[in-house]
């Protein structure tokens, strides 16, 4: 296989994974017309159509699907080899792509990244803010950040933050007009601000526990959001009761802009973990990033079963 063959095959894999000539061209650092010509040249040389092109999308033909499945193990092996040789450099180099919800990115990832990129100028970090769980392999992420209880069992999960707790809050104005619920069951009599789960599109069921009693409540109200910042803003404006991660609302609780209740029904739960596939991440750059993020006072790492 000559150099041009490798370039053409890499171009095909990029288009197949991105589902777009524009995104693939950006990823490869080339132009869309040049990339399109490369793919036409590859199809002509192979004598088979690999892609179906429309004005809005690019999809794989059955032959293209089969071709991609054959190529991916080889390109994954190349990635592993590049990571291994990169680990021998005195100054680690590489690009790391991470997907994380906004709260984790702001509270845990960003405080570390400022010093990290100064210490390792040859390492690039690409952070995608997304509350929904992403397919790491399919979307070409090196790692993701999620709450510990949400990480799939087949992933390596490294704790990067402390245990968390929910806070049930409302503005003083709402409390003065409507009172506060004495138990979680009383929430159904109140106007609550719903959180729509990004992955499923369903409303989050508020979960409580006290001693051995578990309670799950489906709340209702005029407003719902898929973003905690909007829920916080609505609660501050007196539109209802909100369920938020404690530290997200802590400053407003402390200065009296929010009133907290049902605190004894909100136990601790596992905090954020960074997760990844063992076979995909052995570069020195990635290992250094994980070590920087690792939660020091309560280290926890889960490996998939052998």
mmCIF file of C-alpha atoms in Angstrom:
data_model
loop_
_atom_site.group_PDB
_atom_site.id
_atom_site.type_symbol
_atom_site.label_atom_id
_atom_site.label_comp_id
_atom_site.label_asym_id
_atom_site.label_seq_id
_atom_site.Cartn_x
_atom_site.Cartn_y
_atom_site.Cartn_z
ATOM 1 C CA UNK A 1 0.000 0.000 0.000
ATOM 2 C CA UNK A 2 1.457 3.359 -0.999
ATOM 3 C CA UNK A 3 1.130 6.689 0.800
ATOM 4 C CA UNK A 4 -1.768 7.881 -1.377
ATOM 5 C CA UNK A 5 -3.749 4.748 -0.527
ATOM 6 C CA UNK A 6 -3.418 5.455 3.194
ATOM 7 C CA UNK A 7 -4.495 9.084 2.720
ATOM 8 C CA UNK A 8 -7.552 8.012 0.697
ATOM 9 C CA UNK A 9 -8.560 5.357 3.231
ATOM 10 C CA UNK A 10 -8.185 7.800 6.108
ATOM 11 C CA UNK A 11 -10.392 10.264 4.212
ATOM 12 C CA UNK A 12 -13.075 7.607 3.741
ATOM 13 C CA UNK A 13 -13.037 6.700 7.461
ATOM 14 C CA UNK A 14 -13.361 10.378 8.426
ATOM 15 C CA UNK A 15 -16.364 10.962 6.117
ATOM 16 C CA UNK A 16 -18.017 7.734 7.276
ATOM 17 C CA UNK A 17 -17.634 8.610 10.947
ATOM 18 C CA UNK A 18 -18.631 12.262 10.619
ATOM 19 C CA UNK A 19 -21.492 11.675 8.165
ATOM 20 C CA UNK A 20 -20.561 14.959 6.520
ATOM 21 C CA UNK A 21 -17.941 16.121 4.025
ATOM 22 C CA UNK A 22 -17.794 19.519 5.741
ATOM 23 C CA UNK A 23 -17.112 18.119 9.230
ATOM 24 C CA UNK A 24 -14.689 15.529 7.870
ATOM 25 C CA UNK A 25 -12.785 18.208 5.942
ATOM 26 C CA UNK A 26 -12.470 20.285 9.123
ATOM 27 C CA UNK A 27 -11.233 17.239 11.010
ATOM 28 C CA UNK A 28 -8.629 16.445 8.361
ATOM 29 C CA UNK A 29 -7.557 20.029 7.750
ATOM 30 C CA UNK A 30 -8.508 20.059 4.075
ATOM 31 C CA UNK A 31 -11.235 21.558 1.891
ATOM 32 C CA UNK A 32 -14.615 19.989 1.170
ATOM 33 C CA UNK A 33 -14.096 19.905 -2.633
ATOM 34 C CA UNK A 34 -10.669 18.279 -2.252
ATOM 35 C CA UNK A 35 -12.097 15.667 0.101
ATOM 36 C CA UNK A 36 -14.984 14.947 -2.255
ATOM 37 C CA UNK A 37 -12.526 14.422 -5.110
ATOM 38 C CA UNK A 38 -10.473 12.066 -2.962
ATOM 39 C CA UNK A 39 -13.501 9.898 -2.257
ATOM 40 C CA UNK A 40 -14.523 9.811 -5.909
ATOM 41 C CA UNK A 41 -10.987 8.754 -6.804
ATOM 42 C CA UNK A 42 -11.105 5.964 -4.206
ATOM 43 C CA UNK A 43 -14.482 4.697 -5.445
ATOM 44 C CA UNK A 44 -13.246 4.730 -9.035
ATOM 45 C CA UNK A 45 -10.121 2.792 -8.098
ATOM 46 C CA UNK A 46 -12.095 0.185 -6.128
ATOM 47 C CA UNK A 47 -14.849 -0.035 -8.726
ATOM 48 C CA UNK A 48 -17.601 0.159 -6.101
ATOM 49 C CA UNK A 49 -19.765 2.932 -4.681
ATOM 50 C CA UNK A 50 -19.043 3.512 -0.991
ATOM 51 C CA UNK A 51 -21.169 6.580 -0.221
ATOM 52 C CA UNK A 52 -24.659 7.816 -1.004
ATOM 53 C CA UNK A 53 -24.614 11.604 -1.287
ATOM 54 C CA UNK A 54 -27.578 13.960 -1.013
ATOM 55 C CA UNK A 55 -27.735 17.724 -0.567
ATOM 56 C CA UNK A 56 -28.213 17.269 3.191
ATOM 57 C CA UNK A 57 -26.392 14.097 4.195
ATOM 58 C CA UNK A 58 -23.822 11.441 3.408
ATOM 59 C CA UNK A 59 -24.561 7.794 4.188
ATOM 60 C CA UNK A 60 -22.735 4.545 3.603
ATOM 61 C CA UNK A 61 -23.825 2.050 0.983
ATOM 62 C CA UNK A 62 -23.865 -1.625 2.058
ATOM 63 C CA UNK A 63 -20.429 -1.968 0.453
ATOM 64 C CA UNK A 64 -19.264 1.124 2.340
ATOM 65 C CA UNK A 65 -20.507 -0.314 5.645
ATOM 66 C CA UNK A 66 -18.616 -3.540 5.061
ATOM 67 C CA UNK A 67 -15.485 -1.654 3.982
ATOM 68 C CA UNK A 68 -15.576 0.557 7.099
ATOM 69 C CA UNK A 69 -15.875 -2.442 9.424
ATOM 70 C CA UNK A 70 -12.828 -3.947 7.799
ATOM 71 C CA UNK A 71 -10.766 -0.762 8.067
ATOM 72 C CA UNK A 72 -11.588 0.311 11.631
ATOM 73 C CA UNK A 73 -9.522 -2.358 13.466
ATOM 74 C CA UNK A 74 -6.487 -1.389 11.380
ATOM 75 C CA UNK A 75 -6.900 2.325 12.091
ATOM 76 C CA UNK A 76 -7.519 1.618 15.784
ATOM 77 C CA UNK A 77 -4.254 -0.345 15.844
ATOM 78 C CA UNK A 78 -2.468 2.608 14.232
ATOM 79 C CA UNK A 79 -3.899 4.935 16.901
ATOM 80 C CA UNK A 80 -2.621 2.599 19.626
ATOM 81 C CA UNK A 81 0.840 2.479 18.064
ATOM 82 C CA UNK A 82 0.981 6.265 17.801
ATOM 83 C CA UNK A 83 -0.067 6.536 21.444
ATOM 84 C CA UNK A 84 2.591 4.038 22.498
ATOM 85 C CA UNK A 85 5.418 5.775 20.637
ATOM 86 C CA UNK A 86 4.214 9.140 21.901
ATOM 87 C CA UNK A 87 4.635 7.894 25.476
ATOM 88 C CA UNK A 88 8.400 7.706 24.883
ATOM 89 C CA UNK A 89 8.656 11.467 24.264
ATOM 90 C CA UNK A 90 10.187 13.548 27.029
ATOM 91 C CA UNK A 91 7.454 16.124 26.463
ATOM 92 C CA UNK A 92 4.042 14.382 26.035
ATOM 93 C CA UNK A 93 2.153 15.334 22.915
ATOM 94 C CA UNK A 94 -1.322 14.598 21.620
ATOM 95 C CA UNK A 95 -4.962 15.643 21.413
ATOM 96 C CA UNK A 96 -7.542 14.538 23.960
ATOM 97 C CA UNK A 97 -11.284 14.862 23.309
ATOM 98 C CA UNK A 98 -13.617 14.835 26.311
ATOM 99 C CA UNK A 99 -17.402 15.061 26.559
ATOM 100 C CA UNK A 100 -18.817 16.414 29.825
ATOM 101 C CA UNK A 101 -21.947 18.052 31.252
ATOM 102 C CA UNK A 102 -21.591 21.770 31.936
ATOM 103 C CA UNK A 103 -21.634 21.441 35.729
ATOM 104 C CA UNK A 104 -18.739 18.966 35.745
ATOM 105 C CA UNK A 105 -16.797 20.949 33.157
ATOM 106 C CA UNK A 106 -17.087 24.198 35.128
ATOM 107 C CA UNK A 107 -16.611 22.819 38.646
ATOM 108 C CA UNK A 108 -13.974 20.122 38.053
ATOM 109 C CA UNK A 109 -12.477 20.143 34.566
ATOM 110 C CA UNK A 110 -11.806 23.835 34.046
ATOM 111 C CA UNK A 111 -10.036 24.450 37.397
ATOM 112 C CA UNK A 112 -7.487 21.791 36.370
ATOM 113 C CA UNK A 113 -7.118 22.677 32.692
ATOM 114 C CA UNK A 114 -5.630 26.139 33.158
ATOM 115 C CA UNK A 115 -2.442 24.832 34.780
ATOM 116 C CA UNK A 116 -2.446 21.605 32.739
ATOM 117 C CA UNK A 117 -2.123 23.280 29.343
ATOM 118 C CA UNK A 118 0.626 25.555 30.686
ATOM 119 C CA UNK A 119 2.579 22.591 32.025
ATOM 120 C CA UNK A 120 2.129 20.549 28.826
ATOM 121 C CA UNK A 121 2.093 22.929 25.849
ATOM 122 C CA UNK A 122 2.162 20.064 23.314
ATOM 123 C CA UNK A 123 -1.097 18.528 24.569
ATOM 124 C CA UNK A 124 -4.377 19.787 23.073
ATOM 125 C CA UNK A 125 -7.632 19.308 25.002
ATOM 126 C CA UNK A 126 -10.952 19.504 23.158
ATOM 127 C CA UNK A 127 -13.948 19.689 25.518
ATOM 128 C CA UNK A 128 -17.490 19.096 24.257
ATOM 129 C CA UNK A 129 -20.197 20.364 26.639
ATOM 130 C CA UNK A 130 -23.112 17.953 26.426
ATOM 131 C CA UNK A 131 -25.389 16.644 29.170
ATOM 132 C CA UNK A 132 -26.351 13.574 27.143
ATOM 133 C CA UNK A 133 -24.277 10.396 27.258
ATOM 134 C CA UNK A 134 -22.209 10.055 24.090
ATOM 135 C CA UNK A 135 -20.879 6.999 22.292
ATOM 136 C CA UNK A 136 -17.156 7.430 22.922
ATOM 137 C CA UNK A 137 -16.030 5.216 20.059
ATOM 138 C CA UNK A 138 -18.667 6.312 17.564
ATOM 139 C CA UNK A 139 -18.208 10.016 18.284
ATOM 140 C CA UNK A 140 -14.404 9.712 18.588
ATOM 141 C CA UNK A 141 -14.094 10.872 22.185
ATOM 142 C CA UNK A 142 -11.195 9.698 24.313
ATOM 143 C CA UNK A 143 -13.176 9.995 27.526
ATOM 144 C CA UNK A 144 -16.406 11.224 29.050
ATOM 145 C CA UNK A 145 -17.445 12.619 32.419
ATOM 146 C CA UNK A 146 -20.622 11.421 34.106
ATOM 147 C CA UNK A 147 -22.020 10.784 37.567
ATOM 148 C CA UNK A 148 -20.566 7.549 38.896
ATOM 149 C CA UNK A 149 -23.886 5.705 38.957
ATOM 150 C CA UNK A 150 -24.426 6.417 35.253
ATOM 151 C CA UNK A 151 -21.124 5.030 33.934
ATOM 152 C CA UNK A 152 -21.439 1.762 31.994
ATOM 153 C CA UNK A 153 -19.879 -1.286 33.626
ATOM 154 C CA UNK A 154 -17.593 -2.017 30.672
ATOM 155 C CA UNK A 155 -15.718 1.260 31.121
ATOM 156 C CA UNK A 156 -12.812 2.200 33.355
ATOM 157 C CA UNK A 157 -14.155 4.842 35.736
ATOM 158 C CA UNK A 158 -11.907 7.120 37.798
ATOM 159 C CA UNK A 159 -13.402 9.353 40.467
ATOM 160 C CA UNK A 160 -12.637 13.037 39.872
ATOM 161 C CA UNK A 161 -14.897 14.704 42.448
ATOM 162 C CA UNK A 162 -16.525 14.252 45.855
ATOM 163 C CA UNK A 163 -19.905 12.737 46.581
ATOM 164 C CA UNK A 164 -22.771 15.053 45.730
ATOM 165 C CA UNK A 165 -26.207 15.786 47.146
ATOM 166 C CA UNK A 166 -29.389 17.244 45.720
ATOM 167 C CA UNK A 167 -30.933 20.443 47.060
ATOM 168 C CA UNK A 168 -34.666 21.156 46.899
ATOM 169 C CA UNK A 169 -35.070 24.927 46.781
ATOM 170 C CA UNK A 170 -37.464 27.786 46.063
ATOM 171 C CA UNK A 171 -37.369 31.546 46.328
ATOM 172 C CA UNK A 172 -38.486 33.284 49.548
ATOM 173 C CA UNK A 173 -41.363 34.793 47.570
ATOM 174 C CA UNK A 174 -42.632 31.387 46.482
ATOM 175 C CA UNK A 175 -42.325 30.048 50.040
ATOM 176 C CA UNK A 176 -44.197 33.038 51.474
ATOM 177 C CA UNK A 177 -47.087 32.468 49.054
ATOM 178 C CA UNK A 178 -47.249 28.663 48.918
ATOM 179 C CA UNK A 179 -45.415 27.341 51.978
ATOM 180 C CA UNK A 180 -42.974 24.427 51.933
ATOM 181 C CA UNK A 181 -43.592 20.696 51.485
ATOM 182 C CA UNK A 182 -43.182 18.688 54.693
ATOM 183 C CA UNK A 183 -42.469 15.426 52.845
ATOM 184 C CA UNK A 184 -41.495 14.527 49.272
ATOM 185 C CA UNK A 185 -45.067 13.405 48.612
ATOM 186 C CA UNK A 186 -46.272 16.974 49.233
ATOM 187 C CA UNK A 187 -44.375 18.135 46.128
ATOM 188 C CA UNK A 188 -47.268 17.017 43.923
ATOM 189 C CA UNK A 189 -49.309 19.874 45.436
ATOM 190 C CA UNK A 190 -46.698 22.449 44.370
ATOM 191 C CA UNK A 191 -45.558 24.034 41.149
ATOM 192 C CA UNK A 192 -42.200 22.440 40.373
ATOM 193 C CA UNK A 193 -39.646 23.127 37.650
ATOM 194 C CA UNK A 194 -39.008 19.942 35.721
ATOM 195 C CA UNK A 195 -35.704 18.747 34.309
ATOM 196 C CA UNK A 196 -35.923 17.010 30.930
ATOM 197 C CA UNK A 197 -33.269 14.316 30.593
ATOM 198 C CA UNK A 198 -31.117 15.020 27.509
ATOM 199 C CA UNK A 199 -30.737 11.380 26.480
ATOM 200 C CA UNK A 200 -34.304 10.063 26.791
ATOM 201 C CA UNK A 201 -36.288 13.309 26.582
ATOM 202 C CA UNK A 202 -38.277 12.229 29.656
ATOM 203 C CA UNK A 203 -38.696 14.231 32.852
ATOM 204 C CA UNK A 204 -36.368 13.343 35.712
ATOM 205 C CA UNK A 205 -38.206 11.695 38.615
ATOM 206 C CA UNK A 206 -37.085 13.371 41.837
ATOM 207 C CA UNK A 207 -35.521 10.736 44.106
ATOM 208 C CA UNK A 208 -35.375 10.855 47.895
ATOM 209 C CA UNK A 209 -34.208 8.570 50.680
ATOM 210 C CA UNK A 210 -34.422 8.714 54.481
ATOM 211 C CA UNK A 211 -33.276 5.794 56.595
ATOM 212 C CA UNK A 212 -34.617 2.775 54.683
ATOM 213 C CA UNK A 213 -37.405 4.614 52.881
ATOM 214 C CA UNK A 214 -36.941 5.355 49.164
ATOM 215 C CA UNK A 215 -39.340 7.781 47.478
ATOM 216 C CA UNK A 216 -39.587 8.748 43.814
ATOM 217 C CA UNK A 217 -41.842 11.678 42.897
ATOM 218 C CA UNK A 218 -43.060 12.789 39.460
ATOM 219 C CA UNK A 219 -43.539 16.534 39.821
ATOM 220 C CA UNK A 220 -45.397 18.968 37.578
ATOM 221 C CA UNK A 221 -45.429 22.681 36.832
ATOM 222 C CA UNK A 222 -45.562 25.249 34.059
ATOM 223 C CA UNK A 223 -41.845 25.247 33.271
ATOM 224 C CA UNK A 224 -39.368 22.563 32.255
ATOM 225 C CA UNK A 225 -35.793 22.782 30.956
ATOM 226 C CA UNK A 226 -32.964 20.500 29.911
ATOM 227 C CA UNK A 227 -30.408 22.879 31.433
ATOM 228 C CA UNK A 228 -29.753 23.321 35.198
ATOM 229 C CA UNK A 229 -28.804 26.997 34.791
ATOM 230 C CA UNK A 230 -32.263 27.747 33.406
ATOM 231 C CA UNK A 231 -33.889 25.800 36.251
ATOM 232 C CA UNK A 232 -31.879 27.839 38.746
ATOM 233 C CA UNK A 233 -32.894 31.102 37.069
ATOM 234 C CA UNK A 234 -36.576 30.100 37.131
ATOM 235 C CA UNK A 235 -36.381 29.188 40.816
ATOM 236 C CA UNK A 236 -34.719 32.508 41.676
ATOM 237 C CA UNK A 237 -37.541 34.318 39.872
ATOM 238 C CA UNK A 238 -40.141 32.535 42.003
ATOM 239 C CA UNK A 239 -41.625 30.216 39.361
ATOM 240 C CA UNK A 240 -41.590 27.118 41.544
ATOM 241 C CA UNK A 241 -39.595 24.527 43.421
ATOM 242 C CA UNK A 242 -36.363 23.250 41.854
ATOM 243 C CA UNK A 243 -34.231 20.162 42.299
ATOM 244 C CA UNK A 244 -30.539 20.971 41.753
ATOM 245 C CA UNK A 245 -27.131 19.610 42.639
ATOM 246 C CA UNK A 246 -26.300 21.178 46.010
ATOM 247 C CA UNK A 247 -23.208 23.171 45.057
ATOM 248 C CA UNK A 248 -25.028 24.609 42.036
ATOM 249 C CA UNK A 249 -27.380 26.465 44.389
ATOM 250 C CA UNK A 250 -25.151 26.785 47.467
ATOM 251 C CA UNK A 251 -24.261 30.471 47.064
ATOM 252 C CA UNK A 252 -27.925 31.451 46.624
ATOM 253 C CA UNK A 253 -28.951 29.386 49.654
ATOM 254 C CA UNK A 254 -26.205 31.004 51.722
ATOM 255 C CA UNK A 255 -27.175 34.592 50.836
ATOM 256 C CA UNK A 256 -30.903 33.969 51.273
ATOM 257 C CA UNK A 257 -32.005 34.176 47.647
ATOM 258 C CA UNK A 258 -33.155 30.555 47.869
ATOM 259 C CA UNK A 259 -34.751 28.601 50.695
ATOM 260 C CA UNK A 260 -33.801 24.946 51.091
ATOM 261 C CA UNK A 261 -36.057 22.213 52.473
ATOM 262 C CA UNK A 262 -36.404 18.389 52.627
ATOM 263 C CA UNK A 263 -32.659 18.313 53.316
ATOM 264 C CA UNK A 264 -32.919 15.188 55.481
ATOM 265 C CA UNK A 265 -34.422 13.381 52.445
ATOM 266 C CA UNK A 266 -31.391 14.120 50.234
ATOM 267 C CA UNK A 267 -28.497 11.708 50.919
ATOM 268 C CA UNK A 268 -25.094 11.719 49.273
ATOM 269 C CA UNK A 269 -24.648 9.935 45.938
ATOM 270 C CA UNK A 270 -21.551 9.107 43.830
ATOM 271 C CA UNK A 271 -19.983 12.186 42.270
ATOM 272 C CA UNK A 272 -18.416 12.682 38.851
ATOM 273 C CA UNK A 273 -16.102 10.122 37.250
ATOM 274 C CA UNK A 274 -14.090 10.272 34.062
ATOM 275 C CA UNK A 275 -14.608 7.089 32.058
ATOM 276 C CA UNK A 276 -12.924 5.548 29.039
ATOM 277 C CA UNK A 277 -12.210 2.310 27.198
ATOM 278 C CA UNK A 278 -9.070 0.536 28.411
ATOM 279 C CA UNK A 279 -7.842 -0.512 24.984
ATOM 280 C CA UNK A 280 -8.111 2.988 23.509
ATOM 281 C CA UNK A 281 -6.117 5.162 25.904
ATOM 282 C CA UNK A 282 -2.534 4.334 26.774
ATOM 283 C CA UNK A 283 -0.782 7.522 25.671
ATOM 284 C CA UNK A 284 1.368 9.462 28.122
ATOM 285 C CA UNK A 285 -0.749 12.590 27.521
ATOM 286 C CA UNK A 286 -3.947 10.798 28.456
ATOM 287 C CA UNK A 287 -2.446 9.177 31.554
ATOM 288 C CA UNK A 288 -1.183 12.541 32.780
ATOM 289 C CA UNK A 289 -4.624 14.111 32.301
ATOM 290 C CA UNK A 290 -6.305 11.313 34.270
ATOM 291 C CA UNK A 291 -3.794 11.686 37.088
ATOM 292 C CA UNK A 292 -4.391 15.445 37.267
ATOM 293 C CA UNK A 293 -8.152 14.949 37.469
ATOM 294 C CA UNK A 294 -8.106 12.069 39.973
ATOM 295 C CA UNK A 295 -9.934 12.862 43.215
ATOM 296 C CA UNK A 296 -7.196 12.626 45.841
ATOM 297 C CA UNK A 297 -8.976 12.299 49.161
ATOM 298 C CA UNK A 298 -11.202 9.408 48.081
ATOM 299 C CA UNK A 299 -9.605 7.653 45.141
ATOM 300 C CA UNK A 300 -11.832 5.183 43.367
ATOM 301 C CA UNK A 301 -11.225 3.342 40.141
ATOM 302 C CA UNK A 302 -13.350 0.612 38.615
ATOM 303 C CA UNK A 303 -12.019 -1.667 35.913
ATOM 304 C CA UNK A 304 -14.196 -3.804 33.663
ATOM 305 C CA UNK A 305 -14.367 -7.547 34.408
ATOM 306 C CA UNK A 306 -11.667 -9.659 32.809
#
